Coordinates of C-alpha atoms and ligand atoms in Angstrom, one line a residue:
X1 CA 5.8 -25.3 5.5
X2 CA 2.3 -24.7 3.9
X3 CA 2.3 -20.5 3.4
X4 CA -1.4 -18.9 2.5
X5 CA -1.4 -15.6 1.4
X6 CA -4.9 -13.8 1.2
X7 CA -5.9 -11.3 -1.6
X8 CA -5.2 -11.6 -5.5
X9 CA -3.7 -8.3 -6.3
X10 CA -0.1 -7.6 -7.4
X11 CA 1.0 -7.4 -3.5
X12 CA -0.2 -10.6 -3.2
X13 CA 1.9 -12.0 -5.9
X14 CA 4.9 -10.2 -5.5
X15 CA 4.7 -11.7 -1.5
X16 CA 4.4 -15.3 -2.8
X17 CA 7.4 -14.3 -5.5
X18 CA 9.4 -13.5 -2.5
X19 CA 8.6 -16.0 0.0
X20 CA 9.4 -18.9 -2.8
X21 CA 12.4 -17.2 -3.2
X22 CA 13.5 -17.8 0.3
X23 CA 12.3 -21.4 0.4
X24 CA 11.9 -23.0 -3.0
X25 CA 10.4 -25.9 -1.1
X26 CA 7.2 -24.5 0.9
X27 CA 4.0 -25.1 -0.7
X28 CA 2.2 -22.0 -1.7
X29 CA -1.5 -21.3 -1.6
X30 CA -3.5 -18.2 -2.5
X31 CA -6.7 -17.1 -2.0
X32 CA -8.3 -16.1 -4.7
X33 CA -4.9 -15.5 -6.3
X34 CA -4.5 -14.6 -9.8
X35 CA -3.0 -16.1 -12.9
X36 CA 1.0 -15.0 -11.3
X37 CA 0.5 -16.6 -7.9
X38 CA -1.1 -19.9 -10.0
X39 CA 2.8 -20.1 -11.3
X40 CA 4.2 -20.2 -7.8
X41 CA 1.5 -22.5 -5.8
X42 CA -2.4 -23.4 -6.0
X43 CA -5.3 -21.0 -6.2
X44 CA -8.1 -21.7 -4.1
X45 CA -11.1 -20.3 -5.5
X46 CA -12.4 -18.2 -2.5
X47 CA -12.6 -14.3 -2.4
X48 CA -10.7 -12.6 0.0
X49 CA -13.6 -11.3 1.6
X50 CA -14.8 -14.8 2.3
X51 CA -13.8 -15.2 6.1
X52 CA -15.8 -18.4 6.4
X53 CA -14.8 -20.2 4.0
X54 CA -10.8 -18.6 4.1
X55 CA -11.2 -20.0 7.8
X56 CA -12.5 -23.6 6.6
X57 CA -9.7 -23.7 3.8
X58 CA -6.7 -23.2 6.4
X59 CA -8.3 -26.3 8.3
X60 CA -8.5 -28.4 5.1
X61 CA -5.1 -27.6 3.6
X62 CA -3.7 -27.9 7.1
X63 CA -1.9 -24.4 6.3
X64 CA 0.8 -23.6 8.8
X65 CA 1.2 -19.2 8.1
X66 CA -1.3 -17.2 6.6
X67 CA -0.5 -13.7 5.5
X68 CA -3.3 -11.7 4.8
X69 CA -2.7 -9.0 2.0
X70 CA -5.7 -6.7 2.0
X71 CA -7.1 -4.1 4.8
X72 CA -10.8 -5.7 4.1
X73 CA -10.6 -9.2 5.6
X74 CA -8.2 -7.6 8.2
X75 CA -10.4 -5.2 9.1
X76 CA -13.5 -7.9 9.2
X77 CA -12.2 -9.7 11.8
X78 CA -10.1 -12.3 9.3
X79 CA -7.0 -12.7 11.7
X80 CA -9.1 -12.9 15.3
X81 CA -11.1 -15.7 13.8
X82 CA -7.9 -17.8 12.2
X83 CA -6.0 -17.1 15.5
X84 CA -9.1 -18.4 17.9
X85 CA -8.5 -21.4 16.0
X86 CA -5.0 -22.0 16.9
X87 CA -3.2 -21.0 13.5
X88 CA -0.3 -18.6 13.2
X89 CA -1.8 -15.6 11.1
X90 CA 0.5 -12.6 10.1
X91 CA -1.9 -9.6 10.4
X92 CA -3.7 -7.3 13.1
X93 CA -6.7 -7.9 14.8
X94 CA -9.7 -6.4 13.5
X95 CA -9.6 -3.9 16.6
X96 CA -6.1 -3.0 15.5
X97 CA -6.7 -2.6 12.1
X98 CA -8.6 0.0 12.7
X99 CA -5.9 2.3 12.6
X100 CA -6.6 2.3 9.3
X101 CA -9.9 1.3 8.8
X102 CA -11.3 4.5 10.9
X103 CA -9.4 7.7 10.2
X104 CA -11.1 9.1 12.8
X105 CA -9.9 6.5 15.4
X106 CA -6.6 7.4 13.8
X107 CA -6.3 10.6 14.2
X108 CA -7.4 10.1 18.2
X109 CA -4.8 7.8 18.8
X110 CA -2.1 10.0 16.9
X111 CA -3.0 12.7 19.0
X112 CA -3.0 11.1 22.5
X113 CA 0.1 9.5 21.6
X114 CA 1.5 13.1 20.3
X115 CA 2.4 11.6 17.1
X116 CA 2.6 14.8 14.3
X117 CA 0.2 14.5 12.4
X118 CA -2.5 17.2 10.3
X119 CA -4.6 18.8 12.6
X120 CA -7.8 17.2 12.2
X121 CA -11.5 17.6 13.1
X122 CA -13.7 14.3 12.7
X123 CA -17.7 15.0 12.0
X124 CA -20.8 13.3 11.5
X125 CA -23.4 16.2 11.0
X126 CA -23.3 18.3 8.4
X127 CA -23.6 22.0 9.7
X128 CA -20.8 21.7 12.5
X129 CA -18.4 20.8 9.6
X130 CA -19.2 23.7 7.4
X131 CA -18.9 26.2 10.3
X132 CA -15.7 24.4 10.7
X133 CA -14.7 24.8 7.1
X134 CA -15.9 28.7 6.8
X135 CA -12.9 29.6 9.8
X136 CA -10.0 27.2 8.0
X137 CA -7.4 28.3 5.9
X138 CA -6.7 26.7 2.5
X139 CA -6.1 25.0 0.8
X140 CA -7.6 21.8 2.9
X141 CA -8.4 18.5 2.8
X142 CA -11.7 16.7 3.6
X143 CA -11.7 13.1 3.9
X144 CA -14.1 10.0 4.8
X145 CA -13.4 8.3 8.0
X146 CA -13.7 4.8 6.4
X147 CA -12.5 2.1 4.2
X148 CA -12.5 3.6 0.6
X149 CA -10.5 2.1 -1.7
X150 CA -8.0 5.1 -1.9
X151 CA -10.8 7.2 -3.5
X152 CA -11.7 8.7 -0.1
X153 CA -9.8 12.1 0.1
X154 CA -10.4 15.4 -1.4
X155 CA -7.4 17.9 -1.4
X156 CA -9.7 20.7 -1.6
X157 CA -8.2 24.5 -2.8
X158 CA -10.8 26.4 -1.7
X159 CA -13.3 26.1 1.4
X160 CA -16.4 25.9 -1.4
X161 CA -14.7 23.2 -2.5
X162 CA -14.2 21.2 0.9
X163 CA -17.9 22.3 1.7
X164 CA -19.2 20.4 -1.5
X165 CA -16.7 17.4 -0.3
X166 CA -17.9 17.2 2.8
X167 CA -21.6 17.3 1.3
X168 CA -21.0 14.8 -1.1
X169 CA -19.4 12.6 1.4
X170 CA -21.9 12.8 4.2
X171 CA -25.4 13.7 2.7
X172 CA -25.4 11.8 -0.7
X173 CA -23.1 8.9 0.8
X174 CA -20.5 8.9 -2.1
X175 CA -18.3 6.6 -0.6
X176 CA -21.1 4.8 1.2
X177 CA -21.0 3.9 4.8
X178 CA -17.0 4.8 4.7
X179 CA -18.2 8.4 4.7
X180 CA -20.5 8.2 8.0
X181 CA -18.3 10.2 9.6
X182 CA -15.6 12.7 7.5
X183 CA -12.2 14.6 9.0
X184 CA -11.2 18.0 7.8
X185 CA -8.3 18.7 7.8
X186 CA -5.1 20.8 7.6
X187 CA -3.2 20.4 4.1
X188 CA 0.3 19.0 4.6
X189 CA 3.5 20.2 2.3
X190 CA 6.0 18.0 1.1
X191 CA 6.9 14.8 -0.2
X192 CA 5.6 11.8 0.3
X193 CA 7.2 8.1 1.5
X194 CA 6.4 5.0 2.6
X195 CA 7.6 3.0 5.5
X196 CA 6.6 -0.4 6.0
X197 CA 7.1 -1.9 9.8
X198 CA 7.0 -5.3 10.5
X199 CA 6.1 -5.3 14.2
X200 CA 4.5 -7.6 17.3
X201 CA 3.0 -4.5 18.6
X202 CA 6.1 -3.4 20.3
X203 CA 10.3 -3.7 17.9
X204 CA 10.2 -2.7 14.7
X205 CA 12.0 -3.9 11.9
X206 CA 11.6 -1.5 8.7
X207 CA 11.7 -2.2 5.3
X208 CA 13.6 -0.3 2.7
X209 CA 11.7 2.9 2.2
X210 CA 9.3 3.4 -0.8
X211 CA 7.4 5.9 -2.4
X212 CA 4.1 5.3 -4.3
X213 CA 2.7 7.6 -7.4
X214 CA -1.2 8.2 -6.4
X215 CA -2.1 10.6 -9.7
X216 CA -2.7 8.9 -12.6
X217 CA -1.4 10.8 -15.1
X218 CA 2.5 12.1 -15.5
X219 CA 3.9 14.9 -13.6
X220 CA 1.6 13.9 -10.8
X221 CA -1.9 14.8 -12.1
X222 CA -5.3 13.5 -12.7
X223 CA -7.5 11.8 -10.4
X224 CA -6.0 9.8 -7.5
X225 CA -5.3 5.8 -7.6
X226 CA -4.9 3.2 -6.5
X227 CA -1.1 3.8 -7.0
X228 CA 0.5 3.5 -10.3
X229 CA 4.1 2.8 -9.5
X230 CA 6.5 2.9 -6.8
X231 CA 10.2 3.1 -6.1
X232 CA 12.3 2.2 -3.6
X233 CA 15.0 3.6 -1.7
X234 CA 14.1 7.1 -1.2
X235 CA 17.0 9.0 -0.6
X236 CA 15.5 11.7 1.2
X237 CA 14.7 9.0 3.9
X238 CA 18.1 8.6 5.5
X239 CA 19.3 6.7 8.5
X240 CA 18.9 9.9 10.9
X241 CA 15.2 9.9 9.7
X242 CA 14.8 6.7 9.7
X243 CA 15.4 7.0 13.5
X244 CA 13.1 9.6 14.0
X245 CA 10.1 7.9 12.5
X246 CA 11.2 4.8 14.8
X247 CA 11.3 7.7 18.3
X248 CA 8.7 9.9 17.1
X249 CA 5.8 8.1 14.9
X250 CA 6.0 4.1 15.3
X251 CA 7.2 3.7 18.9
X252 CA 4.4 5.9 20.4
X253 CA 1.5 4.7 18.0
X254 CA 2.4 1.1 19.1
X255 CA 2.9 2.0 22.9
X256 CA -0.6 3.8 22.7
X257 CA -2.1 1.0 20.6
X258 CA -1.2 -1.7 23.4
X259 CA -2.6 0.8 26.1
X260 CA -6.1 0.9 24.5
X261 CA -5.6 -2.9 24.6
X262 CA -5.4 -2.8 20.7
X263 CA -1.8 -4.2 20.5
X264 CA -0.9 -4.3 16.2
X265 CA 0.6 -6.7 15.1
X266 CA 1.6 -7.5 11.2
X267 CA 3.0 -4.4 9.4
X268 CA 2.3 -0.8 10.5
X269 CA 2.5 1.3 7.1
X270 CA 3.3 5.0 8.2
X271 CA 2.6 7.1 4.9
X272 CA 4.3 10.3 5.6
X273 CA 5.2 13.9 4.4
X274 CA 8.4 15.2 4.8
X275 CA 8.1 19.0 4.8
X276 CA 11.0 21.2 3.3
X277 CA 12.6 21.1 7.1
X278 CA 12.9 17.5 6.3
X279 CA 10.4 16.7 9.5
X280 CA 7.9 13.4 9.4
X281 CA 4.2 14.0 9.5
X282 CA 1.9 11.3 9.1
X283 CA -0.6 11.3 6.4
X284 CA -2.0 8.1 7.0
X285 CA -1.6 4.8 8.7
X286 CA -2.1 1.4 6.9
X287 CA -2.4 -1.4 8.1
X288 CA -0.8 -3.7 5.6
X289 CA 2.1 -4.0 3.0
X290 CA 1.5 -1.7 0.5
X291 CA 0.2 -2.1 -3.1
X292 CA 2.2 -1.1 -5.3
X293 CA 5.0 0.0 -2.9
X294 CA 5.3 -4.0 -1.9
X295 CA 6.1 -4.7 -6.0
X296 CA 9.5 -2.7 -5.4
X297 CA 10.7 -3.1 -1.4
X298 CA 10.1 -7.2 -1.3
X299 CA 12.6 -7.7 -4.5
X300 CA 15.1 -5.6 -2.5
X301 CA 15.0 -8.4 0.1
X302 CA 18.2 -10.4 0.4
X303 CA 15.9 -12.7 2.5
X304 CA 14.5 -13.6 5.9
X305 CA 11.1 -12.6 5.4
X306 CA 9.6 -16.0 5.8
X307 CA 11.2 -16.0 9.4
X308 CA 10.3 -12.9 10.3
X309 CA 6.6 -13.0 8.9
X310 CA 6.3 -16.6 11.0
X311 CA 7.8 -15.7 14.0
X312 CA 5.5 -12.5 14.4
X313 CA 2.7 -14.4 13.5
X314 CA 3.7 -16.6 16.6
X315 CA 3.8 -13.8 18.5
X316 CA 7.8 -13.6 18.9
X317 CA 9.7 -10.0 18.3
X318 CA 10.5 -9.3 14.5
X319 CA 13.2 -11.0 13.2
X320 CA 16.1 -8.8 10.7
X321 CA 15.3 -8.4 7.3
X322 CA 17.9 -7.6 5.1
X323 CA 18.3 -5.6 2.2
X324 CA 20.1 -4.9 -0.6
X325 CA 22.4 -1.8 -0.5
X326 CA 23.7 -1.8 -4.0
X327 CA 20.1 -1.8 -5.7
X328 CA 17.3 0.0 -6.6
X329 CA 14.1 -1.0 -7.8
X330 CA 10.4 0.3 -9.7
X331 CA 7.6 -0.8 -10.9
X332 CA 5.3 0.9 -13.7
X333 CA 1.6 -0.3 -12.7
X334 CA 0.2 -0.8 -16.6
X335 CA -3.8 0.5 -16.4
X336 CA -6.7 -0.7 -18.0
X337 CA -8.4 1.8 -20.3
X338 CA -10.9 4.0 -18.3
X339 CA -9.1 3.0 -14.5
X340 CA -9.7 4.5 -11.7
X341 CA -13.2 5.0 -13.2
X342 CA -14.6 2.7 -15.7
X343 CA -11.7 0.5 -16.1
X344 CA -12.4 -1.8 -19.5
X345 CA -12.2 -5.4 -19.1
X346 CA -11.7 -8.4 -21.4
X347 CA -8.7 -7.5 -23.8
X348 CA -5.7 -10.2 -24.5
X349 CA -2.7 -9.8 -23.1
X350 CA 0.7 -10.7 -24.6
X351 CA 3.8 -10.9 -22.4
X352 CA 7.0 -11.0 -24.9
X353 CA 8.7 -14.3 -23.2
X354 CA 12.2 -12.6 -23.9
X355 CA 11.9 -9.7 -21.2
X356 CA 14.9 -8.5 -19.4
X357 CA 16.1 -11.3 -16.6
X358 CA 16.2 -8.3 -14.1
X359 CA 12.6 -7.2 -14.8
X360 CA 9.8 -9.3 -12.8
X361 CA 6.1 -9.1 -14.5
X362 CA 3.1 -9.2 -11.0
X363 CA -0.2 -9.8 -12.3
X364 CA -2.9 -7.8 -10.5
X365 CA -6.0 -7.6 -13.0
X366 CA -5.3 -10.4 -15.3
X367 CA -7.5 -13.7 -15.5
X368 CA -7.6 -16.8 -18.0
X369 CA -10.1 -17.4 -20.0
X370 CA -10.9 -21.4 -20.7
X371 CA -9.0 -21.2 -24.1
X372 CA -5.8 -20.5 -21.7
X373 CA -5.8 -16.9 -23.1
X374 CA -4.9 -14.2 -20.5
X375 CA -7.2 -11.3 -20.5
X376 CA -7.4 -8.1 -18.9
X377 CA -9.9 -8.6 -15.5
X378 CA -9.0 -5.4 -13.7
X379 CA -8.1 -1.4 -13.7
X380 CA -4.0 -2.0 -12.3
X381 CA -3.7 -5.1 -14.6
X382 CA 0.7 -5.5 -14.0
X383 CA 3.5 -4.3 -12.8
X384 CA 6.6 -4.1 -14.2
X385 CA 9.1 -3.9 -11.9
X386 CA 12.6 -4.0 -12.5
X387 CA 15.5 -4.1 -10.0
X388 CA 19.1 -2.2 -11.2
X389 CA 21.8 -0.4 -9.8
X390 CA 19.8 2.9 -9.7
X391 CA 16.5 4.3 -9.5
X392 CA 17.3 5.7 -13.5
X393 CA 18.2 2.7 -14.4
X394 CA 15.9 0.4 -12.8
X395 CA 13.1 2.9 -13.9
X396 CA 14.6 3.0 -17.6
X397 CA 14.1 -1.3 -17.5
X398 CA 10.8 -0.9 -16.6
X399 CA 9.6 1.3 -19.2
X400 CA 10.9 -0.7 -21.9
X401 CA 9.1 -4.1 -20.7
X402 CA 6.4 -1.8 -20.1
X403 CA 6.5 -1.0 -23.8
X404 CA 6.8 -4.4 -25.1
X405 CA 4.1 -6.0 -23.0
X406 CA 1.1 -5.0 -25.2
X407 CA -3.1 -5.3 -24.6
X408 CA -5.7 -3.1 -26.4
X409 CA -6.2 0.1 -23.8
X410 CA -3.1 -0.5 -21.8
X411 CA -1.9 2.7 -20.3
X412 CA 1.0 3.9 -17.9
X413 CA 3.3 6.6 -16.5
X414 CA 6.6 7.0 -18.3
X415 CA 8.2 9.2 -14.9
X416 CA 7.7 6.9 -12.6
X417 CA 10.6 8.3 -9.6
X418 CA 10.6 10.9 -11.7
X419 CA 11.6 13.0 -7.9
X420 CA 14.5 10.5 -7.4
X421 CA 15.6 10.8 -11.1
X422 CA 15.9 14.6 -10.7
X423 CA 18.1 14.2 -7.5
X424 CA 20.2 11.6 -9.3
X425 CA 21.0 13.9 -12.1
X426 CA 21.6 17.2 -9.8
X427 CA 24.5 14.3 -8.0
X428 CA 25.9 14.2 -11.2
Ligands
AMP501 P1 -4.7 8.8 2.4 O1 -5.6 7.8 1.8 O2 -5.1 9.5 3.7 O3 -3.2 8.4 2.3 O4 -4.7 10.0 1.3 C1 -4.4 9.8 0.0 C2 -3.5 10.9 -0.6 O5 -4.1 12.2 -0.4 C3 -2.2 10.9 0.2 O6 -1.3 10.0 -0.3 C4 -1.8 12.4 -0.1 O7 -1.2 12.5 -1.4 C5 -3.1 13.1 -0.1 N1 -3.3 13.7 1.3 C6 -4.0 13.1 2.3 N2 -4.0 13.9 3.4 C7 -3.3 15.0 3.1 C8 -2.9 16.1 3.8 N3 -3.3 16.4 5.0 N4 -2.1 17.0 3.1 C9 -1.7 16.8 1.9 N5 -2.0 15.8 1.1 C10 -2.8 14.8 1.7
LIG502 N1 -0.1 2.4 -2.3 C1 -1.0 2.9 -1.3 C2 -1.6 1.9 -0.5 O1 -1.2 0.7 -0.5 O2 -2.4 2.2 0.3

């Protein structure tokens, strides 16, 4: 089997980690990849973004699954145009990534499909969105409709606040064509988890739930991320809610998804509060595995990802995917100096070769230069995931590799599952 996986981030290398895993023998490409996935199989040097020439490459290396990592090529078209060629792809089709490349188309289908959700109003004029605003209670959140990196919601205290937002956004473009249109919207209480879904469009199978650290800083502040660290279980997700999300959130989204003749395919991420009642909202859909929340769900794997991964990309039902029960895992994204903003680039790297056997080191930001030396190329340059018994514990191996792995400018939060470390201690 000749696997492809598409993107160059730390998802991308902690998929190919995995995949290997389960079948030491396929032959691994990535695309552009980075200097982790170079140790597992052979970087071709073409930028995610790239459709042409991503399309030419599968018909040169004769690739048999590609998995596309990022919402960008996904939501260009990447998988209609690799799938009107014949090849298996694992990923939705550009009209069914919308569900998260549009907010706006998001929140439509949420609502027909009676999914809870934020109440939401979408806009593309100024004026009607600050009469909007002057009526709303807050505090409330305004947010461009479009692709943005992460960077494109504003939890806004006040209503001045969210007018300036919604200014910012749709008369001086801040987020660029992503902000043609913005939502305002009602501010959800709670706590946050991931759920990934691997799905044809119609069964589920989930993967062990995750949850993802936006702020940058510890104790959740400064400016939102990327995402820098994750965990996984979250014990506030239990089997009964599990269920729910299944009756209430996925099964519905996916029916009304096939009626608008969108059917998804690949994985449905669900990123949801769960108020103090313990009830699922949706805050967002993806339409991907997430990054970083795919560094600490795919080592909990016990395998059958491949299969599952093939077969929907052949169009068949999802396959089981097992997980461990008697694990826990996190990962500590390490930052460049000046990330999410200005992040610095070009410092060495060292990685102490001695590193606990239960920690696993992605690369996300990293490149070589032609001496060989690895060098800081990115704002979330690793993570350091470890997997242990516990989230304390697993989070307690983290930090120490995290500590040892050393570059001029490298920072990182010291809580990450800070929420589950709290609950583990009030157990006790
Ligand atoms: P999104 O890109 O939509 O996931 O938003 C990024 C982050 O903003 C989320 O992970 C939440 O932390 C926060 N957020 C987005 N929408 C809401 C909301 N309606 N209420 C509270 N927080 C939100
Ligand atoms: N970690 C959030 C995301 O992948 O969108």
């Amino acid at each position: 089997m000749r696997i492809l996986v598409v993107g160059g981030g730390g998802r991308e290398h902690a998929l190919l980690w995995t995949l290997r895993r389960e079948d030491p023998t396929a032959e691994f490409f990535s695309a552009p990849g980075n200097p982790g996935t170079a140790s597992i199989g052979t970087n071709l040097p073409i930028a995610a973004d790239d459709l042409a020439g991503l399309a030419q490459a599968v018909g040169h290396s004769d690739i048999d699954l590609t998995i596309i990592g990022p919402e960008a090529p996904l939501a260009g078209g990447l998988a209609d145009r690799l799938r009107a060629e014949g090849r298996a792809v694992f990923g939705p089709a550009a009209a069914a990534a919308q569900l998260e490349a549009s907010k706006a188309f998001s929140k439509e289908v949420m609502r027909r499909a009676d999914v809870p959700t934020a109440d939401a109003r979408t806009f593309s004029s100024v004026d009607p969105a600050l009469a909007h605003i002057r009526t709303h209670p807050e505090p409330l959140v305004v947010k461009a409709s479009g692709l943005a990196a992460g960077k494109g919601v504003i939890v806004c205290e006040t209503r001045a606040d969210a007018m300036h937002a919604v200014q910012s956004i749709l008369t001086d473009r801040r987020f660029g064509d992503a902000g043609s249109q913005v939502l305002v919207e009602r501010f959800l209480e709670g706590e946050e988890t991931s759920i990934l879904a691997v799905t044809d469009g119609e069964d589920v199978v989930l993967l062990p739930p995750s949850q993802d650290h936006k702020r940058k800083d510890e104790g959740d502040t400064g400016p939102n991320t990327g995402g820098m660290g994750a965990y996984s279980p979250v014990s506030i997700v239990t089997p009964e809610l599990l269920a729910r999300v299944r009756e209430e959130i996925l099964a519905p989204t996916l029916l009304e998804m096939r009626r608008a003749g969108a059917r998804f395919t690949g994985i449905l991420y669900a990123g949801l509060m769960i108020d103090t009642a313990g009830n699922p909202w949706v805050v967002e859909f993806n339409c991907r595995f997430g990054d970083p929340e795919a560094q600490v769900v795919l080592p909990l794997l016990r395998g059958g990802l491949t299969e599952c991964l093939a077969g929907v990309a052949r169009g068949q039902p999802p396959t089981p995917i097992p997980a461990r029960s008697d694990a826990a895992s996190v990962t500590t994204v390490l930052a460049a100096r000046g990330y999410p903003e200005r992040p610095e680039k070009g410092a060495e790297i060292v990685i102490p070769d001695d590193l606990h056997p239960d920690v696993i080191v992605f690369h996300a930001g990293t490149k070589r230069d032609e001496a060989g030396t690895l060098r800081v190329s990115g704002g979330r340059v690793l993570n350091v995931t470890a997997v242990a018994s516990d989230v304390d514990e697993a989070g307690r191996l983290s930090r120490e590799a995290a500590e040892r792995i050393t570059f001029d400018g490298k920072h990182y939060r010291r809580d990450i599952g800070w929420r589950e470390a709290e609950r583990i201690a009030q157990a006790r």
